[in-house]
Amino acid sequence: MGLLSGKTALITGAARGIGKAIALKYASEGCNIAFTDLNICEETEQEIAALGVKAKSYASNAADFAQTEEVVKAVKEEFGSIDILVNNAGITKDGLMLRMTEQQWDAVIAVNLKSAFNFIHACVPVMMRQRGGSIINMASVVGVHGNAGQANYAASKAGLIALAKSIAQEMGPKGIRANAIAPGFIETAMTAALPEDIRKEWCNKIPLRRGGQVEDIANVATFLASDMSSYVSGQVIQVDGGMNM
Ligand code: NAI
């Protein structure tokens, strides 16, 4: 029996990167996986299904309220329950405040923060009927500390933390837990795009002297999804190699 046997997880933006690693880890613990991304990703779907669970890829823009309602309805119909929601979809559009455009601000807030509202709003009634659920928001250490050149991204991630804490208070009496993970510097496509000198600077600030792997995040996400964390709610767990920015 896996830690998540018989449960269904809905993970946003899971075609690749951290979301995909979470999907694979959950599947290895017996969890059925519904995941979204901007496009259907059959390759990831097959990789997950190869672990012996039910897996389905959905195309949906997480920032779109109506599309989210539709996709959550379809997942409920297909899988029967939604026990775990991971709000993972995210983007960056970095720039110093003086040069940041309204479009850069709006896009990051919509994809990173409004998306979580959309999915929580659609999933909470399902979880209430089931009398339980675990919601995990993928924040960032910059949502805790701030970061020059990422005001939009840091604000969206701080919002995800406050959203998880608020939902934990509002929904706790219904058996629904909500937490946030704040990854530090994790080696994915998102961070591969950074210039080499910035990557080196980041690594020098990390006491464990390495970037995190996607599996480091997936392990903590598994703890928060499982009954191992049944008395943990409203928390933000930094997974950052001990970094104090
Ligand atoms: P990634 O860029 O590799 O993957 C993000 C996925 O989200 C992609 O598959 C992308 O297509 C999807 N996506 C983007 N916009 C979407 C939308 N509107 N609707 C649905 N899907 C959408 O990024 P990575 O590194 O795997 O990051 C995952 C999450 O972890 C993000 O929320 C990111 O902000 C957060 N994070 C990542 C860190 C890192 O060092 N890589 C550090 C801290 C947080």
PDB file of N, CA, C and O in Angstrom, residues 1-37:
ATOM      1  N   MET A   1       0.845  -1.220   0.000  1.00  0.00           N
ATOM      2  CA  MET A   1       0.000   0.000   0.000  1.00  0.00           C
ATOM      3  C   MET A   1       0.865   1.247   0.000  1.00  0.00           C
ATOM      4  O   MET A   1       1.727   1.417   0.868  1.00  0.00           O
ATOM      5  N   GLY A   2       0.627   2.126  -0.970  1.00  0.00           N
ATOM      6  CA  GLY A   2       1.370   3.380  -1.010  1.00  0.00           C
ATOM      7  C   GLY A   2       0.774   4.392  -0.059  1.00  0.00           C
ATOM      8  O   GLY A   2      -0.359   4.224   0.419  1.00  0.00           O
ATOM      9  N   LEU A   3       1.513   5.459   0.188  1.00  0.00           N
ATOM     10  CA  LEU A   3       1.035   6.519   1.087  1.00  0.00           C
ATOM     11  C   LEU A   3      -0.239   7.192   0.575  1.00  0.00           C
ATOM     12  O   LEU A   3      -0.993   7.770   1.348  1.00  0.00           O
ATOM     13  N   LEU A   4      -0.443   7.148  -0.766  1.00  0.00           N
ATOM     14  CA  LEU A   4      -1.597   7.854  -1.353  1.00  0.00           C
ATOM     15  C   LEU A   4      -2.546   6.898  -2.080  1.00  0.00           C
ATOM     16  O   LEU A   4      -3.326   7.331  -2.939  1.00  0.00           O
ATOM     17  N   SER A   5      -2.503   5.628  -1.725  1.00  0.00           N
ATOM     18  CA  SER A   5      -3.348   4.624  -2.404  1.00  0.00           C
ATOM     19  C   SER A   5      -4.816   4.998  -2.356  1.00  0.00           C
ATOM     20  O   SER A   5      -5.331   5.395  -1.304  1.00  0.00           O
ATOM     21  N   GLY A   6      -5.468   4.905  -3.520  1.00  0.00           N
ATOM     22  CA  GLY A   6      -6.906   5.147  -3.584  1.00  0.00           C
ATOM     23  C   GLY A   6      -7.285   6.612  -3.662  1.00  0.00           C
ATOM     24  O   GLY A   6      -8.459   6.953  -3.778  1.00  0.00           O
ATOM     25  N   LYS A   7      -6.309   7.499  -3.601  1.00  0.00           N
ATOM     26  CA  LYS A   7      -6.622   8.937  -3.682  1.00  0.00           C
ATOM     27  C   LYS A   7      -6.463   9.425  -5.127  1.00  0.00           C
ATOM     28  O   LYS A   7      -5.789   8.797  -5.941  1.00  0.00           O
ATOM     29  N   THR A   8      -7.089  10.576  -5.404  1.00  0.00           N
ATOM     30  CA  THR A   8      -6.924  11.244  -6.697  1.00  0.00           C
ATOM     31  C   THR A   8      -6.341  12.630  -6.467  1.00  0.00           C
ATOM     32  O   THR A   8      -6.822  13.376  -5.606  1.00  0.00           O
ATOM     33  N   ALA A   9      -5.304  12.958  -7.252  1.00  0.00           N
ATOM     34  CA  ALA A   9      -4.716  14.300  -7.175  1.00  0.00           C
ATOM     35  C   ALA A   9      -4.952  15.047  -8.478  1.00  0.00           C
ATOM     36  O   ALA A   9      -4.895  14.459  -9.560  1.00  0.00           O
ATOM     37  N   LEU A  10      -5.215  16.321  -8.350  1.00  0.00           N
ATOM     38  CA  LEU A  10      -5.301  17.223  -9.507  1.00  0.00           C
ATOM     39  C   LEU A  10      -4.141  18.208  -9.381  1.00  0.00           C
ATOM     40  O   LEU A  10      -4.023  18.918  -8.376  1.00  0.00           O
ATOM     41  N   ILE A  11      -3.262  18.207 -10.382  1.00  0.00           N
ATOM     42  CA  ILE A  11      -2.039  19.021 -10.327  1.00  0.00           C
ATOM     43  C   ILE A  11      -2.022  19.946 -11.542  1.00  0.00           C
ATOM     44  O   ILE A  11      -2.167  19.480 -12.681  1.00  0.00           O
ATOM     45  N   THR A  12      -1.835  21.229 -11.329  1.00  0.00           N
ATOM     46  CA  THR A  12      -1.819  22.167 -12.459  1.00  0.00           C
ATOM     47  C   THR A  12      -0.397  22.347 -12.978  1.00  0.00           C
ATOM     48  O   THR A  12       0.576  22.263 -12.227  1.00  0.00           O
ATOM     49  N   GLY A  13      -0.285  22.588 -14.285  1.00  0.00           N
ATOM     50  CA  GLY A  13       1.019  22.848 -14.909  1.00  0.00           C
ATOM     51  C   GLY A  13       1.989  21.703 -14.722  1.00  0.00           C
ATOM     52  O   GLY A  13       3.168  21.920 -14.433  1.00  0.00           O
ATOM     53  N   ALA A  14       1.520  20.466 -14.917  1.00  0.00           N
ATOM     54  CA  ALA A  14       2.353  19.301 -14.576  1.00  0.00           C
ATOM     55  C   ALA A  14       2.902  18.557 -15.792  1.00  0.00           C
ATOM     56  O   ALA A  14       3.333  17.421 -15.679  1.00  0.00           O
ATOM     57  N   ALA A  15       2.913  19.193 -16.959  1.00  0.00           N
ATOM     58  CA  ALA A  15       3.482  18.514 -18.134  1.00  0.00           C
ATOM     59  C   ALA A  15       4.977  18.307 -17.958  1.00  0.00           C
ATOM     60  O   ALA A  15       5.561  17.380 -18.505  1.00  0.00           O
ATOM     61  N   ARG A  16       5.630  19.199 -17.174  1.00  0.00           N
ATOM     62  CA  ARG A  16       7.090  19.100 -16.991  1.00  0.00           C
ATOM     63  C   ARG A  16       7.466  19.664 -15.619  1.00  0.00           C
ATOM     64  O   ARG A  16       6.609  20.110 -14.860  1.00  0.00           O
ATOM     65  N   GLY A  17       8.754  19.646 -15.350  1.00  0.00           N
ATOM     66  CA  GLY A  17       9.301  20.338 -14.174  1.00  0.00           C
ATOM     67  C   GLY A  17       8.810  19.784 -12.847  1.00  0.00           C
ATOM     68  O   GLY A  17       8.618  18.576 -12.675  1.00  0.00           O
ATOM     69  N   ILE A  18       8.613  20.696 -11.895  1.00  0.00           N
ATOM     70  CA  ILE A  18       8.230  20.320 -10.530  1.00  0.00           C
ATOM     71  C   ILE A  18       6.874  19.604 -10.514  1.00  0.00           C
ATOM     72  O   ILE A  18       6.698  18.594  -9.828  1.00  0.00           O
ATOM     73  N   GLY A  19       5.919  20.103 -11.286  1.00  0.00           N
ATOM     74  CA  GLY A  19       4.578  19.503 -11.320  1.00  0.00           C
ATOM     75  C   GLY A  19       4.635  18.054 -11.775  1.00  0.00           C
ATOM     76  O   GLY A  19       3.988  17.173 -11.188  1.00  0.00           O
ATOM     77  N   LYS A  20       5.426  17.802 -12.810  1.00  0.00           N
ATOM     78  CA  LYS A  20       5.563  16.432 -13.325  1.00  0.00           C
ATOM     79  C   LYS A  20       6.225  15.536 -12.274  1.00  0.00           C
ATOM     80  O   LYS A  20       5.793  14.388 -12.068  1.00  0.00           O
ATOM     81  N   ALA A  21       7.251  16.049 -11.607  1.00  0.00           N
ATOM     82  CA  ALA A  21       7.932  15.244 -10.572  1.00  0.00           C
ATOM     83  C   ALA A  21       6.961  14.895  -9.449  1.00  0.00           C
ATOM     84  O   ALA A  21       6.988  13.778  -8.918  1.00  0.00           O
ATOM     85  N   ILE A  22       6.095  15.832  -9.086  1.00  0.00           N
ATOM     86  CA  ILE A  22       5.094  15.563  -8.042  1.00  0.00           C
ATOM     87  C   ILE A  22       4.129  14.480  -8.535  1.00  0.00           C
ATOM     88  O   ILE A  22       3.814  13.530  -7.811  1.00  0.00           O
ATOM     89  N   ALA A  23       3.688  14.601  -9.791  1.00  0.00           N
ATOM     90  CA  ALA A  23       2.764  13.608 -10.352  1.00  0.00           C
ATOM     91  C   ALA A  23       3.379  12.210 -10.314  1.00  0.00           C
ATOM     92  O   ALA A  23       2.725  11.234  -9.930  1.00  0.00           O
ATOM     93  N   LEU A  24       4.656  12.100 -10.698  1.00  0.00           N
ATOM     94  CA  LEU A  24       5.321  10.786 -10.729  1.00  0.00           C
ATOM     95  C   LEU A  24       5.491  10.216  -9.319  1.00  0.00           C
ATOM     96  O   LEU A  24       5.282   9.027  -9.081  1.00  0.00           O
ATOM     97  N   LYS A  25       5.849  11.081  -8.381  1.00  0.00           N
ATOM     98  CA  LYS A  25       6.043  10.616  -6.999  1.00  0.00           C
ATOM     99  C   LYS A  25       4.693  10.168  -6.401  1.00  0.00           C
ATOM    100  O   LYS A  25       4.603   9.114  -5.765  1.00  0.00           O
ATOM    101  N   TYR A  26       3.654  10.989  -6.619  1.00  0.00           N
ATOM    102  CA  TYR A  26       2.322  10.618  -6.116  1.00  0.00           C
ATOM    103  C   TYR A  26       1.899   9.276  -6.721  1.00  0.00           C
ATOM    104  O   TYR A  26       1.361   8.409  -6.030  1.00  0.00           O
ATOM    105  N   ALA A  27       2.124   9.121  -8.036  1.00  0.00           N
ATOM    106  CA  ALA A  27       1.717   7.883  -8.718  1.00  0.00           C
ATOM    107  C   ALA A  27       2.467   6.690  -8.127  1.00  0.00           C
ATOM    108  O   ALA A  27       1.891   5.615  -7.947  1.00  0.00           O
ATOM    109  N   SER A  28       3.742   6.904  -7.797  1.00  0.00           N
ATOM    110  CA  SER A  28       4.521   5.793  -7.219  1.00  0.00           C
ATOM    111  C   SER A  28       3.993   5.416  -5.838  1.00  0.00           C
ATOM    112  O   SER A  28       4.286   4.344  -5.323  1.00  0.00           O
ATOM    113  N   GLU A  29       3.202   6.317  -5.242  1.00  0.00           N
ATOM    114  CA  GLU A  29       2.572   6.027  -3.940  1.00  0.00           C
ATOM    115  C   GLU A  29       1.116   5.608  -4.117  1.00  0.00           C
ATOM    116  O   GLU A  29       0.323   5.652  -3.176  1.00  0.00           O
ATOM    117  N   GLY A  30       0.735   5.261  -5.364  1.00  0.00           N
ATOM    118  CA  GLY A  30      -0.589   4.687  -5.608  1.00  0.00           C
ATOM    119  C   GLY A  30      -1.696   5.688  -5.907  1.00  0.00           C
ATOM    120  O   GLY A  30      -2.881   5.320  -5.930  1.00  0.00           O
ATOM    121  N   CYS A  31      -1.332   6.939  -6.169  1.00  0.00           N
ATOM    122  CA  CYS A  31      -2.345   7.992  -6.389  1.00  0.00           C
ATOM    123  C   CYS A  31      -2.731   8.090  -7.864  1.00  0.00           C
ATOM    124  O   CYS A  31      -1.857   8.085  -8.739  1.00  0.00           O
ATOM    125  N   ASN A  32      -4.019   8.196  -8.149  1.00  0.00           N
ATOM    126  CA  ASN A  32      -4.468   8.491  -9.512  1.00  0.00           C
ATOM    127  C   ASN A  32      -4.219   9.968  -9.804  1.00  0.00           C
ATOM    128  O   ASN A  32      -4.385  10.811  -8.919  1.00  0.00           O
ATOM    129  N   ILE A  33      -3.855  10.269 -11.055  1.00  0.00           N
ATOM    130  CA  ILE A  33      -3.392  11.628 -11.369  1.00  0.00           C
ATOM    131  C   ILE A  33      -4.164  12.260 -12.523  1.00  0.00           C
ATOM    132  O   ILE A  33      -4.147  11.756 -13.659  1.00  0.00           O
ATOM    133  N   ALA A  34      -4.809  13.394 -12.239  1.00  0.00           N
ATOM    134  CA  ALA A  34      -5.339  14.265 -13.289  1.00  0.00           C
ATOM    135  C   ALA A  34      -4.421  15.481 -13.310  1.00  0.00           C
ATOM    136  O   ALA A  34      -4.127  16.035 -12.255  1.00  0.00           O
ATOM    137  N   PHE A  35      -3.929  15.852 -14.472  1.00  0.00           N
ATOM    138  CA  PHE A  35      -3.065  17.039 -14.490  1.00  0.00           C
ATOM    139  C   PHE A  35      -3.408  17.950 -15.659  1.00  0.00           C
ATOM    140  O   PHE A  35      -3.881  17.502 -16.697  1.00  0.00           O
ATOM    141  N   THR A  36      -3.191  19.223 -15.451  1.00  0.00           N
ATOM    142  CA  THR A  36      -3.463  20.201 -16.503  1.00  0.00           C
ATOM    143  C   THR A  36      -2.145  20.797 -16.995  1.00  0.00           C
ATOM    144  O   THR A  36      -1.126  20.744 -16.316  1.00  0.00           O
ATOM    145  N   ASP A  37      -2.221  21.367 -18.178  1.00  0.00           N
ATOM    146  CA  ASP A  37      -1.171  22.250 -18.692  1.00  0.00           C
ATOM    147  C   ASP A  37      -1.788  22.999 -19.859  1.00  0.00           C
ATOM    148  O   ASP A  37      -2.956  22.768 -20.191  1.00  0.00           O
TER     149      ASP A  37
END
